[in-house]
Amino acid sequence: MTDFASLLLPDRGEPAHSLTPVAADGFEGWLKQHATQVRTLANAAQFSAKPGELLILPGRRDGEWSAIFGAATTPGPWDLAAIAQKLPAGSYRIEGDAPPDGTLGWLLAHHRFDRYLAKPDPVPTRILLSRNAAAIGPAVAMAEAVALVRDLVDTPAADLGPAELAVAAEAVAKAHGAAIRVTKGDALDRDYPMIAAVGRAAVRERAPRLIELEWGDPKHPRIAIVGKGVCFDSGGLDLKPSSAMLLMKKDMGGAAHALALAGLVMGARLPVRLHLLIPAVENAVAGDAFRPGDILRSRKGLSVEIGNTDAEGRLVLGDALTRAGEEKPELIIDFATLTGAARVALGPDLPALFANDDALAAELAAAAQAVSDPLWRLPLWPDYGDMLKSTVADINNAGEGGMAGAVTAALFLQRFVPEGTPWAHLDTFAWRPSAKPGRPKGGDALGLRAAFAMLSRKFVTA
């Protein structure tokens, strides 16, 4: 794990290279105030103060230099990432101080997933000094949470099955003094039949399990965070084509988000009673795999006809949501890489948000905008519930006709949420198909910062 805490330090006046942000619309005025040498350098480099542009300015002594960079009109969390990636190792301070929103990008510009590289390219250590000491800890914690999501998602399924996901949860629990419980084997078969059914075709070492973590004062408001932990999804007997299976190591991206969010909640010591639930399975193909046409009994007692074994994520989430609801939480949030339909509708950058409570949806939308971690609400359109009807069971797990796939998946989940309990479901991609500054191609946290910002506003520390 990248040592983010060493990259963002309090500014105590020590020597550092100065970085000056200049907006494009004020660049000409800025340039006129400087010497001919600076104007000549800017013209030669064709520097125009566009966001992401950097211009090195020599100092009066050997080894002294500063820089100017293009500042965005509306600053965001990734603006400094493009600048950091262009700088050599050293210490830096930003004139006017480092913007709290931008420090996340600075930190994550240093993160690489290099676990499998024999000789990874070295990443220069660029230290940013900040006079806002109070903002350093939260920025480092968020960078660590995002990196955790990325590292878990990027790890191949051969090295990250249900057991390894449980180990990752145990590490987070230990770091914060939380209690953890893992249900598997006969107890899982008895108490969580849909989780057991989806995972039963995997080999013994990759057996299914329900991971639960609890933390906080029982007197505080209870919240539940649920994450889909399908460590690899072959599609089951409704086998995916190879092109669709290629990225299925990321099908535990919901669990990665949930685990990272739980860590943020505990690290910030929000006044809540936290209940984290991760149904961890591998949807494999074997002689005892669950089949199209099977009817499963759920923890809630609803019978579920299997219309498609590749709609397995909603099954394991159904049992986990039921368990979460039994503790009567004030709020449930779930994360899942649930449907391709959400990606067709919204693309890779926009998680689909579903909520049964308008106030909760509004709080999430406001938080998402505030931290530049966008969400887009889609409707829990009740009329589409007819697509999930079954003639032989209480509900079918796959809608007929292929339409409104993200909506029908959310409607399926809603059947397992206690009526009257505010609930939000984030159908996230957890993957970045092409690199951007501070955001390499691969696993990514999408919706994590928005959810934490909402919880931080809703449950303010004393």
XYZ file of C-alpha atoms in Angstrom:
462
model
C 0.000 0.000 0.000
C 1.257 3.461 -0.891
C 2.371 5.475 2.148
C 0.017 8.380 1.537
C 0.688 9.898 4.965
C 4.263 10.692 3.924
C 3.107 12.595 0.826
C 0.917 15.255 2.474
C 2.547 17.025 5.409
C 1.967 20.149 7.509
C 3.722 23.212 6.128
C 6.223 24.435 8.729
C 8.098 26.737 6.391
C 10.703 24.260 5.227
C 12.304 24.652 1.773
C 10.007 23.623 -1.067
C 9.347 24.404 -4.699
C 6.554 26.904 -5.151
C 3.615 26.027 -7.436
C 1.374 28.886 -8.538
C -2.090 28.204 -9.972
C -3.088 30.500 -12.833
C -6.489 30.416 -14.519
C -6.565 30.646 -18.302
C -8.753 33.756 -18.301
C -6.285 35.586 -16.040
C -3.092 34.320 -17.612
C -2.404 37.284 -19.872
C -2.705 39.664 -16.942
C -0.435 37.471 -14.846
C 2.135 37.288 -17.635
C 2.330 41.060 -18.046
C 3.413 41.387 -14.430
C 6.496 39.230 -14.952
C 9.876 39.633 -16.540
C 10.673 39.149 -20.196
C 12.402 35.849 -19.388
C 9.175 34.385 -17.979
C 7.135 35.592 -20.969
C 9.704 34.103 -23.329
C 9.597 30.739 -21.555
C 5.801 30.671 -21.619
C 5.697 31.489 -25.330
C 8.374 28.933 -26.183
C 6.531 26.211 -24.237
C 3.184 27.303 -25.699
C 1.893 27.496 -22.150
C -1.597 28.986 -21.961
C -2.658 27.957 -18.426
C -5.060 25.277 -19.558
C -5.919 22.828 -16.749
C -3.148 20.255 -16.438
C -0.457 22.393 -18.080
C 2.765 22.982 -16.134
C 5.609 25.440 -16.756
C 8.914 25.285 -14.861
C 10.486 28.658 -14.014
C 14.203 28.762 -13.113
C 15.298 30.491 -9.905
C 18.222 32.784 -9.257
C 20.433 30.102 -7.692
C 21.502 26.664 -8.816
C 18.843 24.092 -8.015
C 16.158 26.712 -7.373
C 13.030 26.639 -9.464
C 9.299 27.133 -9.211
C 6.388 26.406 -11.496
C 3.052 27.726 -12.618
C 0.184 25.497 -13.625
C -3.187 25.852 -15.273
C -5.983 26.055 -12.722
C -9.486 24.834 -13.479
C -12.329 27.330 -13.327
C -14.162 24.970 -10.990
C -11.548 23.148 -8.901
C -12.043 19.413 -8.458
C -10.351 16.471 -6.773
C -8.287 15.464 -9.805
C -6.797 18.801 -10.893
C -3.556 18.355 -8.964
C -3.141 14.763 -10.110
C -2.169 15.879 -13.601
C 0.354 18.328 -12.125
C 1.844 15.872 -9.645
C 2.404 13.291 -12.364
C 4.607 15.765 -14.269
C 6.803 16.779 -11.332
C 10.054 15.177 -10.163
C 10.594 14.008 -6.618
C 10.777 16.797 -4.073
C 8.791 18.981 -1.705
C 6.186 21.453 -2.945
C 3.827 24.100 -1.677
C 1.005 25.741 -3.565
C 0.728 29.488 -3.393
C -2.422 30.265 -1.460
C -2.199 26.765 0.077
C -3.258 23.371 -1.232
C -6.981 23.134 -1.947
C -8.450 20.363 0.269
C -10.389 18.917 -2.667
C -7.260 18.670 -4.796
C -5.064 16.816 -2.332
C -6.849 13.528 -3.110
C -5.666 13.679 -6.699
C -2.141 14.579 -5.609
C -1.993 11.540 -3.339
C -3.548 9.075 -5.769
C -1.187 10.167 -8.541
C 1.369 8.117 -6.582
C -0.687 4.935 -6.364
C 0.089 1.954 -8.585
C -1.096 -1.634 -8.580
C 2.258 -3.325 -9.098
C 1.846 -6.550 -7.131
C 2.622 -8.731 -10.131
C 5.418 -6.682 -11.738
C 8.948 -8.002 -11.383
C 10.418 -4.511 -11.789
C 7.721 -1.869 -11.414
C 8.555 1.612 -12.633
C 9.551 3.764 -9.643
C 7.103 6.494 -8.653
C 8.809 9.769 -7.682
C 8.002 10.875 -4.143
C 6.396 14.302 -4.409
C 5.599 15.761 -0.998
C 2.918 18.425 -0.782
C 3.019 20.835 2.161
C -0.252 22.219 3.487
C -1.091 24.866 6.067
C -4.500 23.251 6.569
C -3.355 20.590 9.023
C -6.910 19.556 9.888
C -7.564 18.490 6.295
C -4.534 16.218 6.019
C -5.882 13.234 7.955
C -9.208 13.027 6.091
C -7.445 13.343 2.721
C -5.018 10.540 3.562
C -7.869 8.335 4.856
C -9.837 8.840 1.645
C -6.816 8.089 -0.525
C -6.254 4.869 1.436
C -9.909 3.894 1.002
C -9.870 4.507 -2.751
C -6.594 2.597 -3.078
C -8.104 -0.312 -1.136
C -10.992 -0.515 -3.596
C -8.631 -0.365 -6.556
C -6.238 -2.980 -5.178
C -9.005 -5.434 -4.300
C -10.704 -5.062 -7.669
C -7.431 -5.319 -9.601
C -6.376 -8.529 -7.825
C -7.057 -11.583 -10.019
C -9.743 -13.975 -8.846
C -7.162 -16.734 -8.381
C -5.732 -14.700 -5.508
C -8.946 -13.108 -4.242
C -11.713 -15.593 -3.559
C -14.283 -15.579 -0.752
C -11.674 -16.654 1.808
C -9.240 -13.897 0.848
C -12.058 -11.351 0.881
C -12.792 -12.440 4.436
C -9.111 -11.931 5.316
C -9.271 -8.391 3.909
C -12.361 -7.707 6.036
C -10.597 -9.117 9.095
C -7.701 -6.707 8.542
C -10.067 -3.728 8.423
C -11.921 -4.977 11.502
C -8.671 -5.427 13.434
C -7.458 -1.944 12.512
C -10.551 -0.385 14.074
C -11.361 -2.779 16.896
C -14.510 -4.114 15.231
C -16.086 -7.529 15.765
C -16.250 -9.839 12.769
C -18.229 -12.993 12.126
C -18.051 -15.318 9.112
C -20.875 -17.759 8.408
C -20.164 -20.713 6.113
C -20.730 -24.446 5.736
C -23.868 -25.994 7.201
C -24.821 -22.751 8.952
C -24.750 -20.898 5.632
C -26.826 -23.625 3.948
C -29.424 -23.363 6.689
C -29.572 -19.616 7.279
C -28.610 -18.055 3.944
C -29.856 -20.466 1.284
C -29.466 -18.167 -1.719
C -25.852 -17.293 -0.880
C -25.136 -20.993 -0.416
C -26.832 -21.969 -3.679
C -24.942 -19.435 -5.795
C -21.573 -20.441 -4.352
C -21.939 -24.178 -3.970
C -20.322 -25.110 -7.312
C -16.980 -23.594 -6.289
C -14.199 -25.794 -4.947
C -13.939 -26.189 -1.176
C -11.192 -23.589 -0.832
C -13.492 -21.046 -2.462
C -16.640 -21.967 -0.556
C -19.303 -19.259 -0.088
C -19.666 -17.312 3.142
C -21.351 -14.289 4.682
C -18.934 -11.817 6.236
C -20.349 -9.527 8.932
C -18.594 -6.745 10.810
C -20.052 -4.732 13.672
C -18.629 -1.626 15.283
C -19.676 1.310 17.412
C -21.847 2.122 20.383
C -25.106 0.132 20.335
C -26.840 3.291 21.570
C -25.994 5.127 18.366
C -28.140 4.964 15.206
C -27.662 1.651 13.406
C -26.665 1.717 9.752
C -26.047 -1.207 7.439
C -23.618 -1.265 4.505
C -23.920 -4.226 2.141
C -21.564 -5.135 -0.708
C -21.865 -7.729 -3.452
C -18.866 -10.037 -3.145
C -18.992 -12.240 -6.239
C -15.268 -12.875 -6.527
C -15.629 -14.282 -10.013
C -18.729 -14.590 -12.145
C -18.653 -17.137 -14.921
C -22.391 -16.646 -15.366
C -22.977 -20.130 -14.003
C -24.770 -22.548 -16.310
C -26.008 -19.522 -18.258
C -22.357 -19.091 -19.166
C -21.050 -15.672 -20.140
C -19.181 -15.287 -23.426
C -15.428 -14.896 -23.024
C -15.541 -11.182 -23.789
C -17.984 -10.601 -20.926
C -16.079 -12.881 -18.547
C -12.762 -11.098 -19.010
C -13.399 -8.445 -16.336
C -15.359 -10.615 -13.936
C -12.641 -10.478 -11.304
C -14.195 -7.066 -10.605
C -17.602 -8.514 -9.744
C -16.683 -8.139 -6.073
C -16.344 -4.394 -6.615
C -19.434 -3.762 -4.500
C -17.831 -5.580 -1.582
C -14.643 -3.536 -2.042
C -16.664 -0.312 -1.891
C -18.600 -1.475 1.169
C -15.433 -2.518 3.001
C -13.681 0.767 2.189
C -16.720 2.776 3.276
C -16.881 0.862 6.545
C -13.223 1.685 7.139
C -13.886 5.375 6.528
C -16.853 5.378 8.909
C -14.823 3.728 11.654
C -11.739 5.834 11.021
C -13.777 9.028 11.314
C -15.497 7.593 14.384
C -18.916 8.586 13.141
C -21.504 8.179 15.924
C -23.215 5.139 14.413
C -23.631 1.445 15.114
C -22.160 0.004 11.943
C -23.199 -3.335 10.434
C -21.211 -4.381 7.358
C -22.391 -7.400 5.361
C -20.538 -9.001 2.445
C -21.957 -12.138 0.828
C -18.807 -13.647 -0.702
C -19.157 -16.306 -3.401
C -17.798 -17.546 -6.695
C -20.416 -18.234 -9.357
C -18.773 -21.307 -10.855
C -19.797 -24.136 -13.177
C -19.884 -27.700 -11.846
C -22.207 -30.671 -11.525
C -23.900 -29.194 -8.478
C -24.289 -25.639 -9.817
C -27.722 -24.114 -9.390
C -29.743 -24.287 -12.590
C -32.181 -22.243 -14.649
C -35.633 -23.258 -13.466
C -34.544 -24.100 -9.934
C -36.590 -22.599 -7.136
C -34.579 -21.322 -4.186
C -35.827 -20.537 -0.728
C -34.498 -17.237 0.617
C -33.692 -16.213 4.175
C -36.749 -13.974 4.055
C -38.933 -16.945 3.165
C -39.724 -15.824 -0.390
C -39.308 -18.485 -3.053
C -37.252 -17.416 -6.058
C -37.430 -19.022 -9.492
C -34.118 -18.894 -11.330
C -34.696 -17.370 -14.726
C -30.991 -16.860 -15.318
C -27.994 -18.062 -13.305
C -26.073 -14.986 -14.437
C -28.405 -12.831 -12.332
C -26.705 -14.182 -9.211
C -25.652 -10.951 -7.543
C -29.180 -10.019 -6.582
C -29.652 -13.439 -5.009
C -26.738 -13.146 -2.593
C -27.652 -9.539 -1.853
C -31.226 -10.595 -1.118
C -30.159 -12.806 1.778
C -27.698 -10.169 3.047
C -30.287 -7.374 2.883
C -32.720 -9.562 4.802
C -30.116 -10.086 7.515
C -29.373 -6.362 7.633
C -33.054 -5.532 8.000
C -33.500 -7.888 10.944
C -31.470 -5.490 13.110
C -33.850 -2.615 12.282
C -31.275 -0.140 10.935
C -32.121 3.482 10.307
C -30.442 3.271 6.919
C -29.204 0.634 4.459
C -26.761 1.289 1.618
C -25.678 -1.406 -0.790
C -23.022 -1.368 -3.494
C -22.988 -3.825 -6.371
C -21.559 -4.294 -9.842
C -25.024 -5.526 -10.620
C -26.161 -4.921 -14.202
C -24.791 -4.266 -17.656
C -27.995 -2.333 -18.244
C -26.802 0.409 -15.886
C -23.606 0.737 -17.890
C -25.484 0.888 -21.188
C -27.667 3.643 -19.765
C -25.050 5.674 -17.899
C -21.615 4.534 -19.051
C -18.647 3.672 -16.841
C -18.351 6.896 -14.808
C -21.890 7.245 -13.454
C -23.150 4.779 -10.843
C -26.891 4.310 -10.989
C -28.587 5.320 -7.755
C -31.868 3.764 -6.671
C -33.565 4.772 -3.436
C -36.887 4.091 -1.757
C -36.657 7.397 0.129
C -36.594 10.768 -1.648
C -34.853 12.517 1.255
C -32.037 9.951 1.254
C -31.694 10.226 -2.530
C -31.477 14.016 -2.255
C -28.833 13.779 0.476
C -26.741 11.437 -1.660
C -27.130 13.645 -4.738
C -26.062 16.757 -2.817
C -23.065 14.967 -1.325
C -22.073 13.566 -4.716
C -22.073 17.033 -6.239
C -20.134 18.513 -3.329
C -17.251 16.028 -3.648
C -17.354 15.594 -7.450
C -18.242 11.912 -7.212
C -21.307 11.813 -9.455
C -24.361 9.599 -9.101
C -27.449 9.482 -11.298
C -30.785 8.474 -9.874
C -32.924 5.967 -11.775
C -36.496 5.112 -10.785
C -37.781 2.180 -8.770
C -40.631 2.012 -11.269
C -43.185 -0.262 -9.595
C -45.031 -1.228 -12.779
C -41.903 -3.045 -13.966
C -42.279 -5.418 -11.042
C -44.574 -7.448 -13.300
C -41.486 -8.434 -15.300
C -40.308 -10.431 -12.274
C -43.488 -12.448 -11.857
C -43.273 -16.217 -11.669
C -46.070 -18.747 -12.086
C -44.378 -21.250 -9.771
C -42.606 -19.085 -7.161
C -43.025 -15.793 -5.361
C -40.629 -14.003 -7.700
C -38.273 -14.638 -10.633
C -34.688 -13.435 -10.428
C -34.513 -12.249 -14.045
C -36.913 -9.972 -15.849
C -38.470 -11.059 -19.117
C -37.745 -9.268 -22.376
C -34.378 -7.734 -21.481
C -35.784 -4.260 -20.894
C -35.151 -2.019 -17.855
C -32.569 -4.466 -16.518
C -31.110 -2.118 -13.899
C -34.594 -1.172 -12.694
C -35.871 -4.736 -12.400
C -32.697 -5.765 -10.545
C -33.266 -2.943 -8.053
C -36.927 -3.902 -7.713
C -35.840 -7.450 -6.917
C -33.567 -6.177 -4.152
C -36.315 -3.960 -2.779
C -38.369 -7.060 -2.002
C -35.758 -7.938 0.640
C -35.592 -4.504 2.285
C -37.952 -3.982 5.235
C -40.800 -1.651 4.358
C -40.201 1.794 5.822
C -36.421 1.420 6.077
C -34.573 4.060 4.020
C -32.435 2.222 1.485
C -30.091 3.221 -1.322
C -28.695 0.893 -3.952
C -25.648 1.911 -6.015
C -25.167 -0.067 -9.217
C -21.523 0.835 -9.835
C -19.032 -0.250 -12.496
C -15.993 -0.247 -10.144
C -13.730 -0.049 -13.183
C -12.045 2.603 -15.296
C -11.665 1.480 -18.928
C -9.087 4.176 -19.778
C -6.619 6.144 -17.695
C -7.097 9.707 -16.490
C -4.852 11.762 -14.183
C -4.791 10.083 -10.779
C -7.059 7.325 -12.069
C -5.237 4.517 -13.882
C -7.005 1.982 -16.020
C -8.437 -0.740 -13.798
C -10.398 -0.927 -10.581
C -11.813 2.318 -9.286
C -14.009 3.670 -6.512
C -17.182 5.170 -7.981
C -19.756 6.363 -5.467
C -17.594 5.739 -2.408
C -16.773 9.386 -1.703
C -20.380 10.449 -2.241
C -21.674 7.861 0.214
C -19.134 8.802 2.866
C -19.827 12.513 2.445
C -23.535 11.840 2.918
C -22.963 9.777 6.062
C -20.546 12.369 7.455
C -23.177 15.074 7.036
C -25.978 12.949 8.400
C -24.122 11.632 11.423
C -21.955 14.487 12.629
C -19.246 13.657 15.140
C -19.518 15.337 18.539
